[in-house]
C-alpha cells in the first residue's frame, strides 16, 4: 500500500509520498546521490531489490512507482520493480522516458503504475504522465491526486483516501489556483478542526520534521497533514497506514522549482519517526529540459 499526492504551482511542483511495506521488510537506505550518463539524481534505496519507489534528477524530472497488486504476477523469475525507477530517472524528458520504457523487457516485471513529473511541470505547463503495466499491456492512465496502491480492499481504501484528501483541502480552504508555493497561511483560521484534535501531536511531529519554507503555504500544509493522518483510525484505511502485517515506513516530500530541487525524507512511520533529512540538487534545467 502506498499513497502519492501532488501540488502544482506557478513556479513548479511538489510531490508527497507515503511508502507502505510489510513489517518484516528491511528499511530502505536514506536518499543517496547518483550520477548516470552525466545526469545527477537523488533517490532512497531499497536494500532488497537495489531500486527505489521515488527519485528526482537535476533536470527537475521526478518519478514515482506504485505496485499494482490486483494483477497476478507472471510465473517466472522477475526483475525488481524498483529498478525501473533507477533505470529511468537519468532521462531528462518525457520523450526519453517513453523511448526507454519501450525498450525495457516489461514482461519481466510484476504489474505497476508509474508516474512521471516533467521538469517543466507547473499549473500552466505540462501534465503528470502516468502509465500502468498490467502484465500484458502498457497503457496511459489518468493521473489525479491522490493515487493509491493497496493489496487489501483497493476500491474501499482509494475511495476513503480520496474523500479524506478532498475534505482536508476544503477544511484548509485550499484552492489549487496556481499560487501554490507562494501562498501564506491565513492566521485567522484554526490550525486543526475539533474532529481531528487527537492528531495534533502527529501532525506537529511530521510538520516539524519537514520544516521548510514551503510548508508555510496552505496547500503544502494541507497535504502534509493528509499524509500524517490517522483518520478514521490507525488502520488499513488511514493514509499513515497501520495493519497487523504492514505499516507506513517512510514519507518523502519533493520540491521542484526553477530555483531549487529538494527532497525531504522521513525514515520510519511518519507518526512517530524522528529521523528526518533534507537533500538538494543543483538545478540544470536549461541544459536538460525538453518540453514536449
mmCIF file of C-alpha atoms in Angstrom:
data_model
loop_
_atom_site.group_PDB
_atom_site.id
_atom_site.type_symbol
_atom_site.label_atom_id
_atom_site.label_comp_id
_atom_site.label_asym_id
_atom_site.label_seq_id
_atom_site.Cartn_x
_atom_site.Cartn_y
_atom_site.Cartn_z
ATOM 1 C CA UNK A 1 0.000 0.000 0.000
ATOM 2 C CA UNK A 2 1.245 3.482 -0.862
ATOM 3 C CA UNK A 3 -0.236 6.950 -1.326
ATOM 4 C CA UNK A 4 1.103 9.743 -3.529
ATOM 5 C CA UNK A 5 -0.333 13.240 -3.904
ATOM 6 C CA UNK A 6 0.993 16.354 -5.576
ATOM 7 C CA UNK A 7 0.679 20.098 -5.831
ATOM 8 C CA UNK A 8 1.226 22.231 -8.919
ATOM 9 C CA UNK A 9 2.186 25.893 -8.686
ATOM 10 C CA UNK A 10 3.247 28.716 -10.975
ATOM 11 C CA UNK A 11 6.911 28.004 -10.282
ATOM 12 C CA UNK A 12 6.957 24.201 -10.222
ATOM 13 C CA UNK A 13 5.507 21.267 -8.326
ATOM 14 C CA UNK A 14 5.636 19.297 -5.091
ATOM 15 C CA UNK A 15 5.146 15.565 -4.519
ATOM 16 C CA UNK A 16 4.157 13.847 -1.247
ATOM 17 C CA UNK A 17 4.654 10.079 -0.927
ATOM 18 C CA UNK A 18 3.888 7.577 1.858
ATOM 19 C CA UNK A 19 5.546 4.230 1.297
ATOM 20 C CA UNK A 20 3.903 1.235 2.982
ATOM 21 C CA UNK A 21 5.595 -2.135 3.399
ATOM 22 C CA UNK A 22 5.436 -5.426 5.265
ATOM 23 C CA UNK A 23 6.761 -5.165 8.819
ATOM 24 C CA UNK A 24 9.406 -7.791 8.204
ATOM 25 C CA UNK A 25 10.935 -5.936 5.248
ATOM 26 C CA UNK A 26 14.202 -4.104 5.856
ATOM 27 C CA UNK A 27 14.004 -0.310 5.995
ATOM 28 C CA UNK A 28 15.291 1.484 2.925
ATOM 29 C CA UNK A 29 18.590 3.331 2.931
ATOM 30 C CA UNK A 30 18.305 7.108 3.165
ATOM 31 C CA UNK A 31 18.441 9.032 -0.138
ATOM 32 C CA UNK A 32 21.768 8.959 -1.953
ATOM 33 C CA UNK A 33 23.267 10.919 -4.832
ATOM 34 C CA UNK A 34 23.947 9.108 -8.094
ATOM 35 C CA UNK A 35 25.364 10.087 -11.478
ATOM 36 C CA UNK A 36 24.341 8.240 -14.626
ATOM 37 C CA UNK A 37 25.495 9.424 -18.057
ATOM 38 C CA UNK A 38 26.290 12.834 -16.618
ATOM 39 C CA UNK A 39 22.878 13.299 -15.013
ATOM 40 C CA UNK A 40 22.836 13.561 -11.219
ATOM 41 C CA UNK A 41 19.845 12.278 -9.289
ATOM 42 C CA UNK A 42 18.604 11.547 -5.771
ATOM 43 C CA UNK A 43 16.721 8.516 -4.509
ATOM 44 C CA UNK A 44 16.277 6.371 -1.389
ATOM 45 C CA UNK A 45 17.392 2.787 -1.990
ATOM 46 C CA UNK A 46 15.564 -0.432 -1.186
ATOM 47 C CA UNK A 47 18.228 -2.835 0.166
ATOM 48 C CA UNK A 48 16.218 -5.845 -1.028
ATOM 49 C CA UNK A 49 15.965 -5.053 -4.743
ATOM 50 C CA UNK A 50 18.503 -2.249 -5.072
ATOM 51 C CA UNK A 51 15.990 0.077 -6.692
ATOM 52 C CA UNK A 52 13.581 2.709 -5.423
ATOM 53 C CA UNK A 53 9.989 3.932 -5.470
ATOM 54 C CA UNK A 54 10.778 7.639 -5.897
ATOM 55 C CA UNK A 55 13.594 9.681 -7.459
ATOM 56 C CA UNK A 56 14.389 13.174 -8.726
ATOM 57 C CA UNK A 57 17.068 14.254 -11.207
ATOM 58 C CA UNK A 58 18.855 17.575 -11.573
ATOM 59 C CA UNK A 59 16.755 18.477 -14.611
ATOM 60 C CA UNK A 60 13.770 18.641 -12.249
ATOM 61 C CA UNK A 61 12.108 15.456 -13.512
ATOM 62 C CA UNK A 62 10.758 13.086 -10.848
ATOM 63 C CA UNK A 63 9.446 9.521 -10.950
ATOM 64 C CA UNK A 64 7.177 7.613 -8.558
ATOM 65 C CA UNK A 65 6.306 3.910 -8.646
ATOM 66 C CA UNK A 66 3.216 2.228 -7.211
ATOM 67 C CA UNK A 67 2.791 -1.536 -7.164
ATOM 68 C CA UNK A 68 -0.370 -2.799 -8.888
ATOM 69 C CA UNK A 69 -1.299 -5.716 -6.658
ATOM 70 C CA UNK A 70 -4.558 -6.564 -8.422
ATOM 71 C CA UNK A 71 -2.727 -8.251 -11.308
ATOM 72 C CA UNK A 72 -1.364 -11.732 -10.626
ATOM 73 C CA UNK A 73 2.455 -11.808 -11.053
ATOM 74 C CA UNK A 74 3.713 -13.797 -14.034
ATOM 75 C CA UNK A 75 5.034 -17.252 -13.232
ATOM 76 C CA UNK A 76 8.675 -16.534 -13.995
ATOM 77 C CA UNK A 77 11.711 -15.010 -12.365
ATOM 78 C CA UNK A 78 11.085 -11.274 -12.069
ATOM 79 C CA UNK A 79 13.177 -8.109 -12.051
ATOM 80 C CA UNK A 80 12.538 -5.860 -9.045
ATOM 81 C CA UNK A 81 10.094 -3.117 -9.999
ATOM 82 C CA UNK A 82 12.195 -0.622 -8.054
ATOM 83 C CA UNK A 83 14.920 -0.998 -10.663
ATOM 84 C CA UNK A 84 12.562 0.657 -13.167
ATOM 85 C CA UNK A 85 12.918 3.931 -11.320
ATOM 86 C CA UNK A 86 16.695 3.599 -11.212
ATOM 87 C CA UNK A 87 16.897 2.801 -14.925
ATOM 88 C CA UNK A 88 14.602 5.649 -15.992
ATOM 89 C CA UNK A 89 15.490 8.581 -13.757
ATOM 90 C CA UNK A 90 18.569 9.661 -15.718
ATOM 91 C CA UNK A 91 16.255 10.503 -18.638
ATOM 92 C CA UNK A 92 15.529 14.214 -18.700
ATOM 93 C CA UNK A 93 12.342 14.490 -20.761
ATOM 94 C CA UNK A 94 9.093 12.642 -21.361
ATOM 95 C CA UNK A 95 10.252 11.816 -24.870
ATOM 96 C CA UNK A 96 13.263 9.992 -23.462
ATOM 97 C CA UNK A 97 11.175 8.305 -20.747
ATOM 98 C CA UNK A 98 8.735 6.930 -23.316
ATOM 99 C CA UNK A 99 11.565 5.721 -25.522
ATOM 100 C CA UNK A 100 13.276 3.996 -22.588
ATOM 101 C CA UNK A 101 10.030 2.306 -21.489
ATOM 102 C CA UNK A 102 9.550 0.895 -24.966
ATOM 103 C CA UNK A 103 12.975 -0.729 -24.806
ATOM 104 C CA UNK A 104 12.517 -2.397 -21.404
ATOM 105 C CA UNK A 105 11.594 -6.107 -21.080
ATOM 106 C CA UNK A 106 8.349 -5.303 -19.268
ATOM 107 C CA UNK A 107 7.287 -8.960 -19.270
ATOM 108 C CA UNK A 108 9.959 -9.474 -16.613
ATOM 109 C CA UNK A 109 8.241 -7.078 -14.190
ATOM 110 C CA UNK A 110 5.198 -7.537 -11.981
ATOM 111 C CA UNK A 111 2.375 -5.046 -12.558
ATOM 112 C CA UNK A 112 2.932 -1.395 -11.640
ATOM 113 C CA UNK A 113 1.773 2.184 -12.084
ATOM 114 C CA UNK A 114 4.481 4.703 -12.970
ATOM 115 C CA UNK A 115 4.112 8.477 -12.502
ATOM 116 C CA UNK A 116 6.436 10.966 -14.195
ATOM 117 C CA UNK A 117 6.581 14.625 -13.150
ATOM 118 C CA UNK A 118 8.282 16.505 -16.033
ATOM 119 C CA UNK A 119 10.839 19.181 -15.308
ATOM 120 C CA UNK A 120 8.694 21.890 -16.934
ATOM 121 C CA UNK A 121 5.572 20.956 -14.926
ATOM 122 C CA UNK A 122 3.560 23.860 -13.460
ATOM 123 C CA UNK A 123 -0.117 24.758 -13.205
ATOM 124 C CA UNK A 124 0.099 26.192 -16.715
ATOM 125 C CA UNK A 125 2.580 23.883 -18.420
ATOM 126 C CA UNK A 126 2.659 20.129 -18.856
ATOM 127 C CA UNK A 127 0.838 17.268 -17.152
ATOM 128 C CA UNK A 128 1.655 14.456 -14.772
ATOM 129 C CA UNK A 129 2.319 11.450 -17.011
ATOM 130 C CA UNK A 130 1.028 8.092 -15.750
ATOM 131 C CA UNK A 131 1.252 4.615 -17.260
ATOM 132 C CA UNK A 132 0.213 1.207 -15.982
ATOM 133 C CA UNK A 133 1.744 -2.159 -16.804
ATOM 134 C CA UNK A 134 -0.796 -4.920 -16.132
ATOM 135 C CA UNK A 135 1.490 -7.783 -17.046
ATOM 136 C CA UNK A 136 0.401 -7.783 -20.682
ATOM 137 C CA UNK A 137 -0.060 -4.205 -21.836
ATOM 138 C CA UNK A 138 1.365 -0.781 -21.050
ATOM 139 C CA UNK A 139 -1.367 1.847 -21.120
ATOM 140 C CA UNK A 140 -1.721 5.503 -20.230
ATOM 141 C CA UNK A 141 -3.901 6.237 -17.191
ATOM 142 C CA UNK A 142 -5.341 9.473 -15.875
ATOM 143 C CA UNK A 143 -3.234 10.987 -13.100
ATOM 144 C CA UNK A 144 -5.453 12.533 -10.434
ATOM 145 C CA UNK A 145 -4.102 13.344 -6.974
ATOM 146 C CA UNK A 146 -4.085 11.331 -4.789
ATOM 147 C CA UNK A 147 -3.196 7.937 -6.269
ATOM 148 C CA UNK A 148 -3.225 4.828 -4.111
ATOM 149 C CA UNK A 149 -1.954 1.267 -4.296
ATOM 150 C CA UNK A 150 -3.176 -1.390 -1.897
ATOM 151 C CA UNK A 151 -3.064 -5.160 -1.653
ATOM 152 C CA UNK A 152 -6.155 -5.021 0.582
ATOM 153 C CA UNK A 153 -9.585 -3.634 -0.389
ATOM 154 C CA UNK A 154 -8.243 -1.307 -3.080
ATOM 155 C CA UNK A 155 -11.578 0.283 -4.008
ATOM 156 C CA UNK A 156 -12.517 0.942 -0.374
ATOM 157 C CA UNK A 157 -9.081 2.321 0.510
ATOM 158 C CA UNK A 158 -8.934 4.517 -2.593
ATOM 159 C CA UNK A 159 -12.424 5.943 -2.097
ATOM 160 C CA UNK A 160 -11.800 6.703 1.563
ATOM 161 C CA UNK A 161 -8.445 8.386 0.996
ATOM 162 C CA UNK A 162 -9.745 10.413 -1.943
ATOM 163 C CA UNK A 163 -12.662 11.667 0.172
ATOM 164 C CA UNK A 164 -10.361 12.421 3.104
ATOM 165 C CA UNK A 165 -7.917 14.235 0.801
ATOM 166 C CA UNK A 166 -10.708 16.436 -0.538
ATOM 167 C CA UNK A 167 -12.133 17.129 2.921
ATOM 168 C CA UNK A 168 -8.745 18.271 4.223
ATOM 169 C CA UNK A 169 -8.311 20.633 1.292
ATOM 170 C CA UNK A 170 -11.754 22.098 1.920
ATOM 171 C CA UNK A 171 -11.084 22.355 5.652
ATOM 172 C CA UNK A 172 -7.990 24.431 4.931
ATOM 173 C CA UNK A 173 -9.895 26.394 2.297
ATOM 174 C CA UNK A 174 -7.326 25.332 -0.249
ATOM 175 C CA UNK A 175 -7.860 26.220 -3.879
ATOM 176 C CA UNK A 176 -5.225 24.965 -6.289
ATOM 177 C CA UNK A 177 -5.252 28.260 -8.122
ATOM 178 C CA UNK A 178 -1.637 28.179 -9.188
ATOM 179 C CA UNK A 179 -0.297 30.348 -6.393
ATOM 180 C CA UNK A 180 0.859 27.160 -4.702
ATOM 181 C CA UNK A 181 4.286 27.689 -3.217
ATOM 182 C CA UNK A 182 3.677 31.403 -2.696
ATOM 183 C CA UNK A 183 0.500 31.296 -0.606
ATOM 184 C CA UNK A 184 0.619 32.470 3.017
ATOM 185 C CA UNK A 185 -1.234 30.752 5.824
ATOM 186 C CA UNK A 186 -4.322 32.620 6.976
ATOM 187 C CA UNK A 187 -3.568 33.208 10.632
ATOM 188 C CA UNK A 188 -7.269 33.737 11.356
ATOM 189 C CA UNK A 189 -8.037 30.092 10.529
ATOM 190 C CA UNK A 190 -7.616 27.388 13.218
ATOM 191 C CA UNK A 191 -4.729 25.022 12.599
ATOM 192 C CA UNK A 192 -6.926 21.965 13.033
ATOM 193 C CA UNK A 193 -10.642 21.350 13.330
ATOM 194 C CA UNK A 194 -12.117 19.853 16.530
ATOM 195 C CA UNK A 195 -12.749 16.476 14.921
ATOM 196 C CA UNK A 196 -9.013 15.921 14.287
ATOM 197 C CA UNK A 197 -7.627 17.398 17.505
ATOM 198 C CA UNK A 198 -6.465 13.911 18.503
ATOM 199 C CA UNK A 199 -3.975 14.029 15.629
ATOM 200 C CA UNK A 200 -2.340 17.306 16.705
ATOM 201 C CA UNK A 201 0.792 15.652 18.079
ATOM 202 C CA UNK A 202 1.231 13.509 14.987
ATOM 203 C CA UNK A 203 0.710 16.451 12.644
ATOM 204 C CA UNK A 204 3.083 18.725 14.544
ATOM 205 C CA UNK A 205 5.674 15.952 14.503
ATOM 206 C CA UNK A 206 5.680 15.451 10.740
ATOM 207 C CA UNK A 207 5.389 19.184 10.068
ATOM 208 C CA UNK A 208 8.381 19.803 12.320
ATOM 209 C CA UNK A 209 10.311 17.055 10.553
ATOM 210 C CA UNK A 210 9.673 18.651 7.174
ATOM 211 C CA UNK A 211 10.061 22.206 8.395
ATOM 212 C CA UNK A 212 10.737 24.050 5.144
ATOM 213 C CA UNK A 213 9.539 27.387 3.824
ATOM 214 C CA UNK A 214 7.157 25.566 1.527
ATOM 215 C CA UNK A 215 5.153 24.256 4.468
ATOM 216 C CA UNK A 216 4.195 27.870 5.219
ATOM 217 C CA UNK A 217 1.603 27.807 2.455
ATOM 218 C CA UNK A 218 -1.900 26.405 2.782
ATOM 219 C CA UNK A 219 -1.538 23.804 0.097
ATOM 220 C CA UNK A 220 1.649 22.180 1.389
ATOM 221 C CA UNK A 221 0.413 22.237 4.963
ATOM 222 C CA UNK A 222 -2.854 20.567 3.981
ATOM 223 C CA UNK A 223 -1.157 17.785 2.001
ATOM 224 C CA UNK A 224 1.452 17.192 4.711
ATOM 225 C CA UNK A 225 -1.342 16.772 7.251
ATOM 226 C CA UNK A 226 -3.125 14.445 4.861
ATOM 227 C CA UNK A 227 -0.086 12.151 4.713
ATOM 228 C CA UNK A 228 0.253 12.186 8.514
ATOM 229 C CA UNK A 229 -3.413 11.420 9.087
ATOM 230 C CA UNK A 230 -4.791 8.514 11.101
ATOM 231 C CA UNK A 231 -8.390 9.165 10.033
ATOM 232 C CA UNK A 232 -10.706 7.353 10.660
ATOM 233 C CA UNK A 233 -8.329 5.393 12.948
ATOM 234 C CA UNK A 234 -4.836 3.892 12.584
ATOM 235 C CA UNK A 235 -5.795 1.131 10.166
ATOM 236 C CA UNK A 236 -5.671 -0.083 6.567
ATOM 237 C CA UNK A 237 -7.803 2.928 5.600
ATOM 238 C CA UNK A 238 -5.646 5.680 7.105
ATOM 239 C CA UNK A 239 -3.024 7.382 4.932
ATOM 240 C CA UNK A 240 -0.452 6.855 7.686
ATOM 241 C CA UNK A 241 -1.287 3.170 7.481
ATOM 242 C CA UNK A 242 -1.195 0.591 10.275
ATOM 243 C CA UNK A 243 -2.076 -3.084 9.865
ATOM 244 C CA UNK A 244 -1.000 -6.151 11.813
ATOM 245 C CA UNK A 245 1.313 -7.182 8.989
ATOM 246 C CA UNK A 246 2.269 -3.843 7.396
ATOM 247 C CA UNK A 247 2.583 -0.120 8.031
ATOM 248 C CA UNK A 248 3.835 3.143 6.553
ATOM 249 C CA UNK A 249 7.631 3.048 6.576
ATOM 250 C CA UNK A 250 8.623 6.435 5.112
ATOM 251 C CA UNK A 251 7.397 9.817 3.918
ATOM 252 C CA UNK A 252 9.069 11.661 1.050
ATOM 253 C CA UNK A 253 8.427 15.256 0.027
ATOM 254 C CA UNK A 254 9.814 16.595 -3.261
ATOM 255 C CA UNK A 255 10.069 20.288 -4.130
ATOM 256 C CA UNK A 256 10.902 21.221 -7.721
ATOM 257 C CA UNK A 257 11.043 24.868 -8.750
ATOM 258 C CA UNK A 258 13.188 26.949 -11.050
ATOM 259 C CA UNK A 259 15.451 27.897 -8.167
ATOM 260 C CA UNK A 260 15.700 24.703 -6.156
ATOM 261 C CA UNK A 261 15.278 20.951 -6.168
ATOM 262 C CA UNK A 262 14.865 19.383 -2.755
ATOM 263 C CA UNK A 263 13.995 16.001 -1.255
ATOM 264 C CA UNK A 264 12.803 15.819 2.359
ATOM 265 C CA UNK A 265 12.806 12.289 3.717
ATOM 266 C CA UNK A 266 11.343 10.834 6.915
ATOM 267 C CA UNK A 267 12.670 7.333 7.600
ATOM 268 C CA UNK A 268 10.178 5.262 9.520
ATOM 269 C CA UNK A 269 6.499 5.692 10.238
ATOM 270 C CA UNK A 270 5.758 9.438 9.895
ATOM 271 C CA UNK A 271 3.574 9.479 13.016
ATOM 272 C CA UNK A 272 6.489 8.507 15.261
ATOM 273 C CA UNK A 273 9.843 8.715 13.465
ATOM 274 C CA UNK A 274 12.302 11.470 14.369
ATOM 275 C CA UNK A 275 14.692 10.642 11.528
ATOM 276 C CA UNK A 276 14.378 13.476 9.047
ATOM 277 C CA UNK A 277 16.869 14.510 6.387
ATOM 278 C CA UNK A 278 16.867 17.058 3.562
ATOM 279 C CA UNK A 279 18.822 16.839 0.316
ATOM 280 C CA UNK A 280 19.277 19.300 -2.525
ATOM 281 C CA UNK A 281 20.238 19.109 -6.184
ATOM 282 C CA UNK A 282 21.586 21.988 -8.217
ATOM 283 C CA UNK A 283 19.029 22.643 -10.982
ATOM 284 C CA UNK A 284 20.316 22.237 -14.534
ATOM 285 C CA UNK A 285 17.101 22.810 -16.434
ATOM 286 C CA UNK A 286 18.495 24.996 -19.205
ATOM 287 C CA UNK A 287 20.749 22.120 -20.202
ATOM 288 C CA UNK A 288 18.295 19.258 -19.966
ATOM 289 C CA UNK A 289 14.709 20.437 -20.390
ATOM 290 C CA UNK A 290 12.871 19.293 -23.485
ATOM 291 C CA UNK A 291 9.261 20.484 -23.385
ATOM 292 C CA UNK A 292 7.020 18.007 -25.201
#
